[in-house]
Amino acid sequence: MKKILLGALLVILAFFGYHYFENQRTERENLEESSLLIQEQIRNVGKLVVTEGSFSQVYSYKDSRKFYLDVLSARKKALIVVNAEVSVAYDLSKLEIKVDEKNKTVNILNIPEEEITINPDIKYYDVTQDYLNQFDASDYNTIRERINKSLQKKVDNSNLKSNAKNRLVSELQKIYILTNSMGWTLTYNEILIEDSEEFGEIKM
């Protein structure tokens, strides 16, 4: 009788043990599948977010030099027309993310800074120069530096940066929606993201 009870007990233990380890294996497989899916979807989000704008400006450049005890002077001047294409971009392939399978958490460690590209098309008009004061490479470098600084100020005072950030936020919200729909949590620099709108309030 004892042998029968012992045998039945062993069968019961084996049955529950099998189902326990089977459930553990299934949960682990589901967790790995979820992790792989999240990583794949994040890679799909990892694209270049770009906002573009155009700027036009007319500049005048003048330079005068004195010679022979300031008796003689030599002048040069030019009218410069600039049409520039400007882009503000976030390269989300540089987004640093860590997936914590154990705690079912996606941690955003670093969001890349915006990349500003300025491509000016510079045309010179009404160029006049005296023999003793002619345009050379240093003049053109000076003009280009001044134009780039002026265009940078225009970009800073425009809505290009804010538009680019809004587009960045919309891409980050996709990560939140994905993780939230799968029962995972999302953090940025250890700050829990509880609503997709919170990305708009984060200092990046």
CSV table of C-alpha atoms in Angstrom, one decimal:
chain,number,residue,atom,x,y,z
A,1,MET,CA,0.0,0.0,0.0
A,2,LYS,CA,2.8,2.4,0.9
A,3,LYS,CA,4.5,1.6,-2.4
A,4,ILE,CA,1.3,2.5,-4.3
A,5,LEU,CA,1.0,5.8,-2.4
A,6,LEU,CA,4.7,6.6,-2.9
A,7,GLY,CA,4.3,5.8,-6.6
A,8,ALA,CA,1.2,8.0,-6.9
A,9,LEU,CA,3.0,10.8,-5.1
A,10,LEU,CA,6.0,10.6,-7.4
A,11,VAL,CA,3.7,10.7,-10.5
A,12,ILE,CA,1.9,13.7,-9.1
A,13,LEU,CA,5.2,15.5,-8.4
A,14,ALA,CA,6.5,14.6,-11.8
A,15,PHE,CA,3.3,15.9,-13.4
A,16,PHE,CA,3.3,19.3,-11.6
A,17,GLY,CA,7.1,19.5,-12.0
A,18,TYR,CA,6.8,19.0,-15.8
A,19,HIS,CA,4.1,21.7,-16.1
A,20,TYR,CA,6.0,24.1,-13.9
A,21,PHE,CA,9.2,23.9,-16.0
A,22,GLU,CA,7.1,23.9,-19.2
A,23,ASN,CA,5.4,27.1,-18.1
A,24,GLN,CA,8.7,28.6,-17.1
A,25,ARG,CA,10.1,27.8,-20.5
A,26,THR,CA,7.1,29.2,-22.3
A,27,GLU,CA,7.3,32.4,-20.2
A,28,ARG,CA,11.0,32.7,-21.1
A,29,GLU,CA,10.3,32.2,-24.8
A,30,ASN,CA,7.5,34.8,-24.7
A,31,LEU,CA,9.8,37.2,-22.9
A,32,GLU,CA,12.6,36.7,-25.4
A,33,GLU,CA,10.2,37.1,-28.3
A,34,SER,CA,8.8,40.4,-26.8
A,35,SER,CA,12.4,41.7,-26.3
A,36,LEU,CA,13.4,40.9,-29.9
A,37,LEU,CA,10.2,42.5,-31.2
A,38,ILE,CA,10.8,45.6,-29.2
A,39,GLN,CA,14.4,45.9,-30.3
A,40,GLU,CA,13.3,45.4,-33.9
A,41,GLN,CA,10.6,48.0,-33.7
A,42,ILE,CA,13.1,50.5,-32.1
A,43,ARG,CA,15.5,49.9,-35.0
A,44,ASN,CA,12.6,50.7,-37.3
A,45,VAL,CA,12.1,54.0,-35.5
A,46,GLY,CA,15.9,54.7,-35.8
A,47,LYS,CA,15.8,57.0,-38.8
A,48,LEU,CA,16.9,60.6,-39.5
A,49,VAL,CA,14.3,63.1,-38.5
A,50,VAL,CA,14.8,66.3,-40.6
A,51,THR,CA,13.3,69.7,-40.8
A,52,GLU,CA,14.3,71.9,-43.7
A,53,GLY,CA,14.1,75.6,-44.4
A,54,SER,CA,15.3,78.2,-46.9
A,55,PHE,CA,16.9,81.6,-46.2
A,56,SER,CA,17.8,84.5,-48.5
A,57,GLN,CA,19.9,87.5,-47.7
A,58,VAL,CA,21.8,90.4,-49.4
A,59,TYR,CA,25.1,91.4,-47.9
A,60,SER,CA,27.5,94.2,-48.8
A,61,TYR,CA,31.3,93.8,-48.2
A,62,LYS,CA,33.7,96.8,-48.2
A,63,ASP,CA,37.3,97.1,-47.4
A,64,SER,CA,39.6,100.1,-47.6
A,65,ARG,CA,43.4,100.3,-47.1
A,66,LYS,CA,45.7,103.3,-46.7
A,67,PHE,CA,49.1,103.6,-48.4
A,68,TYR,CA,52.0,106.0,-48.5
A,69,LEU,CA,51.5,107.8,-45.1
A,70,ASP,CA,47.7,107.6,-45.6
A,71,VAL,CA,47.9,109.7,-48.7
A,72,LEU,CA,46.5,107.1,-51.0
A,73,SER,CA,43.7,104.6,-50.4
A,74,ALA,CA,42.6,101.5,-52.2
A,75,ARG,CA,39.1,100.1,-51.9
A,76,LYS,CA,37.2,97.0,-52.8
A,77,LYS,CA,33.6,96.2,-52.4
A,78,ALA,CA,31.0,93.6,-53.5
A,79,LEU,CA,27.3,93.0,-53.3
A,80,ILE,CA,26.6,89.4,-52.2
A,81,VAL,CA,23.3,87.5,-52.6
A,82,VAL,CA,22.9,84.4,-50.5
A,83,ASN,CA,20.3,81.7,-50.9
A,84,ALA,CA,20.8,79.0,-48.2
A,85,GLU,CA,19.2,75.6,-47.6
A,86,VAL,CA,19.3,74.7,-43.9
A,87,SER,CA,18.4,71.4,-42.3
A,88,VAL,CA,18.0,70.5,-38.6
A,89,ALA,CA,18.2,66.7,-38.0
A,90,TYR,CA,18.2,64.1,-35.3
A,91,ASP,CA,20.0,60.9,-36.2
A,92,LEU,CA,18.0,58.3,-34.2
A,93,SER,CA,20.5,55.6,-35.2
A,94,LYS,CA,22.6,57.2,-32.4
A,95,LEU,CA,19.8,56.7,-29.9
A,96,GLU,CA,21.2,54.8,-26.9
A,97,ILE,CA,18.7,52.2,-25.5
A,98,LYS,CA,19.1,49.4,-23.1
A,99,VAL,CA,16.5,46.6,-22.9
A,100,ASP,CA,16.1,45.1,-19.4
A,101,GLU,CA,14.3,41.7,-20.0
A,102,LYS,CA,14.2,40.8,-16.3
A,103,ASN,CA,12.3,43.9,-15.3
A,104,LYS,CA,10.5,44.3,-18.7
A,105,THR,CA,11.9,47.8,-19.0
A,106,VAL,CA,13.2,49.8,-22.0
A,107,ASN,CA,15.7,52.4,-20.8
A,108,ILE,CA,16.6,55.4,-23.1
A,109,LEU,CA,20.1,56.4,-22.0
A,110,ASN,CA,20.9,59.2,-24.4
A,111,ILE,CA,19.0,61.1,-27.1
A,112,PRO,CA,21.3,62.6,-29.8
A,113,GLU,CA,21.6,66.4,-30.1
A,114,GLU,CA,20.3,68.1,-33.2
A,115,GLU,CA,22.6,68.4,-36.2
A,116,ILE,CA,22.4,71.7,-38.1
A,117,THR,CA,23.6,71.8,-41.7
A,118,ILE,CA,23.8,75.1,-43.6
A,119,ASN,CA,24.5,75.0,-47.4
A,120,PRO,CA,24.7,78.6,-48.6
A,121,ASP,CA,24.8,79.4,-52.4
A,122,ILE,CA,26.8,82.6,-52.5
A,123,LYS,CA,26.8,84.8,-55.6
A,124,TYR,CA,28.9,88.0,-56.0
A,125,TYR,CA,27.6,91.1,-57.9
A,126,ASP,CA,28.9,94.6,-58.5
A,127,VAL,CA,32.5,93.6,-57.6
A,128,THR,CA,34.9,96.6,-57.7
A,129,GLN,CA,38.5,96.6,-56.6
A,130,ASP,CA,41.5,98.8,-56.9
A,131,TYR,CA,44.8,97.5,-58.2
A,132,LEU,CA,46.5,97.7,-54.7
A,133,ASN,CA,43.6,96.1,-52.9
A,134,GLN,CA,42.1,93.2,-54.7
A,135,PHE,CA,40.0,90.3,-53.6
A,136,ASP,CA,41.9,87.2,-52.4
A,137,ALA,CA,41.2,84.0,-50.6
A,138,SER,CA,41.2,85.6,-47.1
A,139,ASP,CA,38.4,87.9,-48.2
A,140,TYR,CA,36.2,85.1,-49.4
A,141,ASN,CA,36.9,83.1,-46.2
A,142,THR,CA,35.9,86.2,-44.1
A,143,ILE,CA,32.7,86.7,-46.1
A,144,ARG,CA,31.8,83.0,-45.8
A,145,GLU,CA,32.4,83.1,-42.0
A,146,ARG,CA,30.2,86.2,-41.6
A,147,ILE,CA,27.5,84.6,-43.7
A,148,ASN,CA,27.5,81.4,-41.7
A,149,LYS,CA,27.3,83.3,-38.4
A,150,SER,CA,24.4,85.4,-39.7
A,151,LEU,CA,22.6,82.3,-41.0
A,152,GLN,CA,23.2,80.5,-37.7
A,153,LYS,CA,21.5,83.4,-35.9
A,154,LYS,CA,18.6,83.2,-38.3
A,155,VAL,CA,18.2,79.5,-37.6
A,156,ASP,CA,18.3,80.1,-33.8
A,157,ASN,CA,15.6,82.7,-34.2
A,158,SER,CA,13.4,80.7,-36.5
A,159,ASN,CA,11.0,77.8,-35.7
A,160,LEU,CA,13.2,75.1,-37.4
A,161,LYS,CA,14.7,73.8,-34.1
A,162,SER,CA,11.3,73.6,-32.4
A,163,ASN,CA,9.7,71.9,-35.5
A,164,ALA,CA,12.6,69.4,-35.5
A,165,LYS,CA,12.1,68.7,-31.8
A,166,ASN,CA,8.4,68.2,-32.3
A,167,ARG,CA,9.1,65.6,-35.0
A,168,LEU,CA,11.7,63.9,-32.6
A,169,VAL,CA,9.0,63.7,-29.9
A,170,SER,CA,6.6,62.1,-32.3
A,171,GLU,CA,9.2,59.4,-33.0
A,172,LEU,CA,9.9,58.8,-29.3
A,173,GLN,CA,6.2,58.5,-28.6
A,174,LYS,CA,6.1,55.5,-30.9
A,175,ILE,CA,8.5,53.8,-28.6
A,176,TYR,CA,6.3,54.5,-25.6
A,177,ILE,CA,3.2,53.3,-27.4
A,178,LEU,CA,5.0,50.1,-28.4
A,179,THR,CA,6.3,49.3,-24.9
A,180,ASN,CA,3.1,50.2,-23.1
A,181,SER,CA,1.0,48.0,-25.4
A,182,MET,CA,3.2,45.0,-24.6
A,183,GLY,CA,3.1,45.6,-20.8
A,184,TRP,CA,6.7,47.0,-20.6
A,185,THR,CA,7.7,50.3,-19.0
A,186,LEU,CA,9.8,53.0,-20.5
A,187,THR,CA,12.3,55.3,-18.8
A,188,TYR,CA,14.6,58.1,-19.8
A,189,ASN,CA,17.7,58.7,-17.6
A,190,GLU,CA,15.9,56.6,-14.9
A,191,ILE,CA,12.8,58.9,-15.1
A,192,LEU,CA,9.7,56.8,-15.6
A,193,ILE,CA,7.7,57.8,-18.6
A,194,GLU,CA,4.0,57.4,-17.8
A,195,ASP,CA,2.5,59.3,-20.7
A,196,SER,CA,3.6,59.9,-24.3
A,197,GLU,CA,3.1,63.6,-23.9
A,198,GLU,CA,5.9,63.7,-21.3
A,199,PHE,CA,8.5,63.6,-24.0
A,200,GLY,CA,7.6,67.1,-25.0
A,201,GLU,CA,8.6,68.3,-21.4
A,202,ILE,CA,11.9,66.5,-21.3
A,203,LYS,CA,15.0,68.6,-21.6
A,204,MET,CA,17.1,67.0,-24.3
